mmCIF file of C-alpha atoms in Angstrom:
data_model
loop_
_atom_site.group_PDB
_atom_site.id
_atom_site.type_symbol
_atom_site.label_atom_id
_atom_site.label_comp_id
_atom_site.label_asym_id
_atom_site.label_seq_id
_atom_site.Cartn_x
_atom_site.Cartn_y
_atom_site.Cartn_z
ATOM 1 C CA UNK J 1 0.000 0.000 0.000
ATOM 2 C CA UNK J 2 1.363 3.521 -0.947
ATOM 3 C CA UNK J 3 -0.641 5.972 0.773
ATOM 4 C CA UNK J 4 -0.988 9.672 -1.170
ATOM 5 C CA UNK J 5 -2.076 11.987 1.409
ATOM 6 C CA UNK J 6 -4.143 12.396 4.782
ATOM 7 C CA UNK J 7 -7.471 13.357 3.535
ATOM 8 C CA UNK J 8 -9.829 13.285 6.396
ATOM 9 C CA UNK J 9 -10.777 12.676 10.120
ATOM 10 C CA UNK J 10 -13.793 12.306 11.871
ATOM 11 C CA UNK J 11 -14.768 12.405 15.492
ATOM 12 C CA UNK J 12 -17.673 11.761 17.593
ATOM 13 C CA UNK J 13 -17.998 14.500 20.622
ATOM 14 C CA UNK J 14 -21.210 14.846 22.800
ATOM 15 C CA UNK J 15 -20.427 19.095 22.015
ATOM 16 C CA UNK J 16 -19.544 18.564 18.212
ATOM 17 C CA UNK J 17 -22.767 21.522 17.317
ATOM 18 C CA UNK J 18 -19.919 23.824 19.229
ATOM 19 C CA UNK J 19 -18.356 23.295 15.916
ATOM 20 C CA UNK J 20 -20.543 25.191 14.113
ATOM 21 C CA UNK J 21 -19.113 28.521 15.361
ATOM 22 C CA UNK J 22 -15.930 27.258 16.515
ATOM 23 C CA UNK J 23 -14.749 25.854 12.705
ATOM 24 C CA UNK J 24 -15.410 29.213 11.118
ATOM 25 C CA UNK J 25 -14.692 31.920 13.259
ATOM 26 C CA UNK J 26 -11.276 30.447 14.909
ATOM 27 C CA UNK J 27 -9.646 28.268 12.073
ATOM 28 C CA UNK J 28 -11.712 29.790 8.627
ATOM 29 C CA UNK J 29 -13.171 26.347 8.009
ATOM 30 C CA UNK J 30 -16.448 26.552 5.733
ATOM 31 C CA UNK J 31 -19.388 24.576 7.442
ATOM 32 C CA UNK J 32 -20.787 22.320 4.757
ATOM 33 C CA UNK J 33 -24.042 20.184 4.570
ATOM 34 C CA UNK J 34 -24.774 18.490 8.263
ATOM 35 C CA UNK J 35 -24.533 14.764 7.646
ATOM 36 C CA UNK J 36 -27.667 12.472 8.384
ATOM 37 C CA UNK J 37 -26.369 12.243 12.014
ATOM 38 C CA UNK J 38 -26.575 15.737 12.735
ATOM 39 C CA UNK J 39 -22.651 15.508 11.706
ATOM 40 C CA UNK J 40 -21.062 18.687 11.339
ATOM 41 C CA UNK J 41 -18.591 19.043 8.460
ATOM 42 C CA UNK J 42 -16.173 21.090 7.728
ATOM 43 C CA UNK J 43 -14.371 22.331 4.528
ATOM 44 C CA UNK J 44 -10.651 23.927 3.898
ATOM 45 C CA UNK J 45 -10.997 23.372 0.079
ATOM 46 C CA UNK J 46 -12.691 22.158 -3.070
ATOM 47 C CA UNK J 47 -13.318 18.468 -0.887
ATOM 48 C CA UNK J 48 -16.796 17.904 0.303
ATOM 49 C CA UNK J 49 -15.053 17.539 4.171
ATOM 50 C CA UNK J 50 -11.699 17.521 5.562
ATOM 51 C CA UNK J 51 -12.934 17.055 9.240
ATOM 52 C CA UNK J 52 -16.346 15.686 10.937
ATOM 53 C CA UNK J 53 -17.564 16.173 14.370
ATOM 54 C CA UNK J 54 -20.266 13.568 14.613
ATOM 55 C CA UNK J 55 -22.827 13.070 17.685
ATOM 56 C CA UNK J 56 -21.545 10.815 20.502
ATOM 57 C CA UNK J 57 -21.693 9.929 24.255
ATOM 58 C CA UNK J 58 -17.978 10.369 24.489
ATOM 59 C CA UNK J 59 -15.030 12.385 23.048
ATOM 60 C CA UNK J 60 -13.207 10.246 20.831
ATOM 61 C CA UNK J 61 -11.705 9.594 17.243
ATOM 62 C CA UNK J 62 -13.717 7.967 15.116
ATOM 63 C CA UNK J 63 -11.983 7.386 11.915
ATOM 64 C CA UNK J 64 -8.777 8.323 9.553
ATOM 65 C CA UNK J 65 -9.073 8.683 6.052
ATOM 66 C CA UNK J 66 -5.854 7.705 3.954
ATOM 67 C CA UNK J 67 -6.033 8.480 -0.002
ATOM 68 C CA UNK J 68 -4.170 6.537 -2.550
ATOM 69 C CA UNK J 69 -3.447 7.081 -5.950
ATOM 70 C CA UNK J 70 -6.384 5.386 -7.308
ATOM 71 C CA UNK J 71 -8.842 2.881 -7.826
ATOM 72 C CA UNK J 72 -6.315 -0.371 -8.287
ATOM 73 C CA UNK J 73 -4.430 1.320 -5.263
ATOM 74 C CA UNK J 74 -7.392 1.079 -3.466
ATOM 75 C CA UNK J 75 -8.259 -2.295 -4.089
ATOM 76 C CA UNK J 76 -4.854 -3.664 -3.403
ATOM 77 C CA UNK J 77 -4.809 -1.790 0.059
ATOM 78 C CA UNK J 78 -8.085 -3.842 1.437
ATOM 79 C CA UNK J 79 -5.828 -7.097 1.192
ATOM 80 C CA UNK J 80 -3.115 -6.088 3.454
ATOM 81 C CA UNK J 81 -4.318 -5.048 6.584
ATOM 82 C CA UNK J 82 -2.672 -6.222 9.473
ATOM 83 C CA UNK J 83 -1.845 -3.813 13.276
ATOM 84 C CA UNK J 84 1.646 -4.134 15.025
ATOM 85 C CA UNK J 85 1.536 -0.297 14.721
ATOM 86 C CA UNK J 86 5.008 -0.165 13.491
ATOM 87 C CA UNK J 87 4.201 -2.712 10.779
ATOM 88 C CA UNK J 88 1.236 -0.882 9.802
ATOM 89 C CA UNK J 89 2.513 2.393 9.202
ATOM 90 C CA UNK J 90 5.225 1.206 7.391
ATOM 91 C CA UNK J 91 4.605 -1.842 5.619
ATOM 92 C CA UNK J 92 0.833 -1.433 5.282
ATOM 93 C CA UNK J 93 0.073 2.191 4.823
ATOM 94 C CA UNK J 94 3.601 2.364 3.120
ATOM 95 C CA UNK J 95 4.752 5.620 5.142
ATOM 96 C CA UNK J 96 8.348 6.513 5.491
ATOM 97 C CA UNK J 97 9.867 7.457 8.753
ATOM 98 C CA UNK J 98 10.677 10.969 8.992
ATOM 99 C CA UNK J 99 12.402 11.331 12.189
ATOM 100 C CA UNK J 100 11.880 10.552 16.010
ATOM 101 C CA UNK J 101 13.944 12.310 18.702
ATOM 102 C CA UNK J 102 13.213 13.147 22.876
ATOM 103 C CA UNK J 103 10.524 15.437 23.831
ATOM 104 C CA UNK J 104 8.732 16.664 26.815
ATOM 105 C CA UNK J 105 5.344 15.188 26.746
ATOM 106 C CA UNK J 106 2.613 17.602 28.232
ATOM 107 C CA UNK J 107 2.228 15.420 31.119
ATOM 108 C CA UNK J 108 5.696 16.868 31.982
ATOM 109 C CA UNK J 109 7.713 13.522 31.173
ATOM 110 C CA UNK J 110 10.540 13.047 28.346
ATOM 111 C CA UNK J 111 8.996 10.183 25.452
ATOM 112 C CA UNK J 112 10.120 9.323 21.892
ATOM 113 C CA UNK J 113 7.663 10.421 19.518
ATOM 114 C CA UNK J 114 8.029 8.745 15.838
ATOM 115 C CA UNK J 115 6.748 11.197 13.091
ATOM 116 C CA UNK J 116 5.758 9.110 9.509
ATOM 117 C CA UNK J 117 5.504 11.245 6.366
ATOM 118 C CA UNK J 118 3.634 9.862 2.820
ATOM 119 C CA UNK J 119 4.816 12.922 0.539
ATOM 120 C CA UNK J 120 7.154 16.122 0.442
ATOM 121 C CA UNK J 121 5.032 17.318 3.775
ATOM 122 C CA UNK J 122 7.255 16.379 7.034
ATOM 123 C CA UNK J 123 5.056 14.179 8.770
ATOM 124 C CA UNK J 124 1.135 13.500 8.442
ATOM 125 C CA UNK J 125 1.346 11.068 11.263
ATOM 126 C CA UNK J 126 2.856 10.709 14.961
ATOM 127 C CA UNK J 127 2.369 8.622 17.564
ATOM 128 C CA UNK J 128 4.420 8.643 21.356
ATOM 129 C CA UNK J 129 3.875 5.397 23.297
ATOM 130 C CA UNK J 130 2.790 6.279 26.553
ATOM 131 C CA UNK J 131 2.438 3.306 28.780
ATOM 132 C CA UNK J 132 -1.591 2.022 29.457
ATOM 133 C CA UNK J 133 -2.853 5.375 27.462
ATOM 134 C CA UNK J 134 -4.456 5.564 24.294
ATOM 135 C CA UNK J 135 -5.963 8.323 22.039
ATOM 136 C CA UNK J 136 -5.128 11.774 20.086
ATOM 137 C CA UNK J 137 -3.843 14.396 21.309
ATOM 138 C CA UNK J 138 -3.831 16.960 18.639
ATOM 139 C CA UNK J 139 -4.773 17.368 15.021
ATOM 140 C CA UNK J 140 -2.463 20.083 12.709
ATOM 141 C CA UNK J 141 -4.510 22.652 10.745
ATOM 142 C CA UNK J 142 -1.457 24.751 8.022
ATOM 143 C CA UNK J 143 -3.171 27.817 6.435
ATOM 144 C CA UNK J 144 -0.940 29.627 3.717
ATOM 145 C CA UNK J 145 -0.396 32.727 5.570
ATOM 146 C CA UNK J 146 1.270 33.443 8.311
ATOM 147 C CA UNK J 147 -0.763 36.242 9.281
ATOM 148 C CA UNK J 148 -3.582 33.973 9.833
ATOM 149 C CA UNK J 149 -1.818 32.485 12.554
ATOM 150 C CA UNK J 150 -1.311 35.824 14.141
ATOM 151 C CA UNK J 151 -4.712 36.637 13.985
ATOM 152 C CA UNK J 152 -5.867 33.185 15.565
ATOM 153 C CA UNK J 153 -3.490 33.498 17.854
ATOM 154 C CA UNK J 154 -4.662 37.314 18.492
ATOM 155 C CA UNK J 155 -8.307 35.957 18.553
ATOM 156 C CA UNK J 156 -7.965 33.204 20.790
ATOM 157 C CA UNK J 157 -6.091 34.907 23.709
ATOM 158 C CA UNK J 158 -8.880 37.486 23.396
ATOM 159 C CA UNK J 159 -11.629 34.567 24.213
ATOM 160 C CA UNK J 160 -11.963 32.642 27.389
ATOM 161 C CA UNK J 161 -13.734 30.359 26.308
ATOM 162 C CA UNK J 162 -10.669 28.436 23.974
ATOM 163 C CA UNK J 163 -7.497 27.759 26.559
ATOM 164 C CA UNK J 164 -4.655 27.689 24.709
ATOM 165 C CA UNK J 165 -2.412 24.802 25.416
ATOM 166 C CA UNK J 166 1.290 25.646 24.222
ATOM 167 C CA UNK J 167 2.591 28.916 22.965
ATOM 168 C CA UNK J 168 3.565 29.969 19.766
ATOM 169 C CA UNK J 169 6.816 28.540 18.744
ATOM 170 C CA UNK J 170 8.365 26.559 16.045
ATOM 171 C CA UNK J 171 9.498 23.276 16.083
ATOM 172 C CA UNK J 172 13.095 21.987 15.718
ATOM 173 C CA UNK J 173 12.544 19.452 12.918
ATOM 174 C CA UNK J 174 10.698 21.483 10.828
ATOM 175 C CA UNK J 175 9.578 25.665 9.531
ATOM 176 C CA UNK J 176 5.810 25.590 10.507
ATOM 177 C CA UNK J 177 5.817 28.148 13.552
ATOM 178 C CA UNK J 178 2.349 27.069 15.207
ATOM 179 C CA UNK J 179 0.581 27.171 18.701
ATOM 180 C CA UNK J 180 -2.350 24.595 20.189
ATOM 181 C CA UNK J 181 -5.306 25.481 21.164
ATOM 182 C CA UNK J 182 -8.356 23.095 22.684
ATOM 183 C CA UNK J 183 -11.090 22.139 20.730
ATOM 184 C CA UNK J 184 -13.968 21.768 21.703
ATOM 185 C CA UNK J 185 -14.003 18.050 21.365
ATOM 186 C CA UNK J 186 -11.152 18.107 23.491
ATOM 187 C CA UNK J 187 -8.064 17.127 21.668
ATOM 188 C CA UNK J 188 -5.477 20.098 20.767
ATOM 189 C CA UNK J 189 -5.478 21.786 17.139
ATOM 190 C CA UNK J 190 -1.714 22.755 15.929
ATOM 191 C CA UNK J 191 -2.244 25.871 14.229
ATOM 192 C CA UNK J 192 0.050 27.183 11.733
ATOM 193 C CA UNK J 193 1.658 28.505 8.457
ATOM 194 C CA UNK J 194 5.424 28.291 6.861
ATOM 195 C CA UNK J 195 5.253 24.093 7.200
ATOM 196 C CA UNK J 196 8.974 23.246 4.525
ATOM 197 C CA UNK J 197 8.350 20.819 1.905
ATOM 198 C CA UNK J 198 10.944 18.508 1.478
ATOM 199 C CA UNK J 199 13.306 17.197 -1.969
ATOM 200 C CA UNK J 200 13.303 14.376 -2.913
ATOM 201 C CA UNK J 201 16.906 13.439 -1.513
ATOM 202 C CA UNK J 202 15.867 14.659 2.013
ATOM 203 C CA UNK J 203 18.531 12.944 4.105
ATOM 204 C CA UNK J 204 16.974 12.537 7.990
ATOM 205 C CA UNK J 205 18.568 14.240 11.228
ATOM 206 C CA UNK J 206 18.354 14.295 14.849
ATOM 207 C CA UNK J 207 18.046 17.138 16.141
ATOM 208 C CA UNK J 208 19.511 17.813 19.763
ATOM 209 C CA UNK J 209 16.353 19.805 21.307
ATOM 210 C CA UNK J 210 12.445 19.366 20.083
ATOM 211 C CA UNK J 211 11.749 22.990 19.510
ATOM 212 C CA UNK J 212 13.283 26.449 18.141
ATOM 213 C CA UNK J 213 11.765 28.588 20.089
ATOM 214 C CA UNK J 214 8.825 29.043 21.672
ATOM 215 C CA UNK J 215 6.208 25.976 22.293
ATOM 216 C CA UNK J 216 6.066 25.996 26.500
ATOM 217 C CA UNK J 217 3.208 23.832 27.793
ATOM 218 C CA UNK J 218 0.657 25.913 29.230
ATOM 219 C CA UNK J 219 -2.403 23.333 30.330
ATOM 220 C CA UNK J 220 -1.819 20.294 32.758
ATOM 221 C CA UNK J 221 -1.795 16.890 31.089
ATOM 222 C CA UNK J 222 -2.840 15.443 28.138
ATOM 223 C CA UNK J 223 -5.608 16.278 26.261
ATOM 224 C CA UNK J 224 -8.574 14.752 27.761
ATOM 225 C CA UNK J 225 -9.048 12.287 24.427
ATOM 226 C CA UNK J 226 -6.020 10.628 25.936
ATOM 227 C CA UNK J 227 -7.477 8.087 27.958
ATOM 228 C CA UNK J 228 -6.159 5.188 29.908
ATOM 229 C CA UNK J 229 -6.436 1.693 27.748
ATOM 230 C CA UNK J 230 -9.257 -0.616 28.753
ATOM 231 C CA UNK J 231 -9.332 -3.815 27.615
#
């Protein structure tokens, strides 16, 4: 399997109508046609969605939408599913590792994230194993301007009703200069502009600290769509 792009998530969220006001007037998403559910949808482009609050008892993700190349992509995907989550990111989905280094964790511990990229972008996938815990912690929104981000972040520290969650900074591995806010689902949304797109004979580093400048954790613990595993 050779996976193209991330195209689209959906969540379920007992609040996910919040998204109604919250989509447009913080991150500029378009609100398209509610789904059958009561779904709300949201639009960055010419796609019909690129995320999907649905209606649920609980916050949680619901499902990840990977896009291939094609139809005969497509088709040869469904017959190799397997999920040592290693395995499956690489040998399944077909993503490359683009890096994985020490970072503080927002819990205030040091873990390993692994970061997983399918085209020039950096990364459209990262995961941290953190023992007996399971969910997502944040979602990345880029806009093309960096402007925009000034204005969220303008906007957002002028509301108390969005916390932000770590400051405006820029990471070490990469250009995007971003902060995280909460949603109102309850996961984080990276916010930012400037993300590098990478040649073809990228050669990977390590680099010796996880951020530039900037990025301090400003909210207690993980986002509360981590949750501890239940069998």
């Amino acid at each position: 399997m050779k996976i193209h792009a991330l195209g689209y998530l959906g969540f379920e969220s007992p609040r996910h109508e919040q998204w109604l006001t919250f989509g447009p007037e913080v991150l500029g998403l378009q609100v398209g046609e509610r789904g059958a559910d009561g779904a709300v949808h949201l639009r960055m482009d010419e796609r019909h969605r690129r995320l999907s609050i649905h209606p649920g008892e609980e916050e949680r993700l619901a499902y990840v939408g990977w896009e291939l190349a094609g139809r005969a992509a497509f088709e040869e995907a469904v017959t190799e599913i397997t999920p040592e989550l290693e395995e499956f990111a690489t040998g399944v989905l077909g993503l490359e590792l683009f890096g994985g280094w020490t970072s503080a964790t927002p819990d205030g511990a040091v873990a390993g994230p692994q970061f997983y990229r399918c085209n020039p972008r950096t990364h459209c996938l990262g995961y941290v194993g953190v023992p007996g815990m399971r969910g997502v912690q944040h979602i990345a929104i880029e806009s093309t301007h960096l402007d925009d981000v000034g204005r969220a972040w303008d906007l957002v520290q002028e509301r108390d009703d969005i916390p932000v969650t770590v400051t405006l900074g820029r990471h070490m591995s990469d250009t995007l200069i971003s902060f995280y806010m909460r949603s109102p689902t309850g996961f984080d949304i990276e916010f930012g502009a400037g993300g590098e797109l990478l040649p073809v004979d990228f050669v990977q580093t390590s680099p010796a600290t996880s951020e530039a400048w900037g990025h301090k954790f400003v909210a207690d613990g993980w986002a509360p769509t981590v949750r501890p595993h239940t069998p």
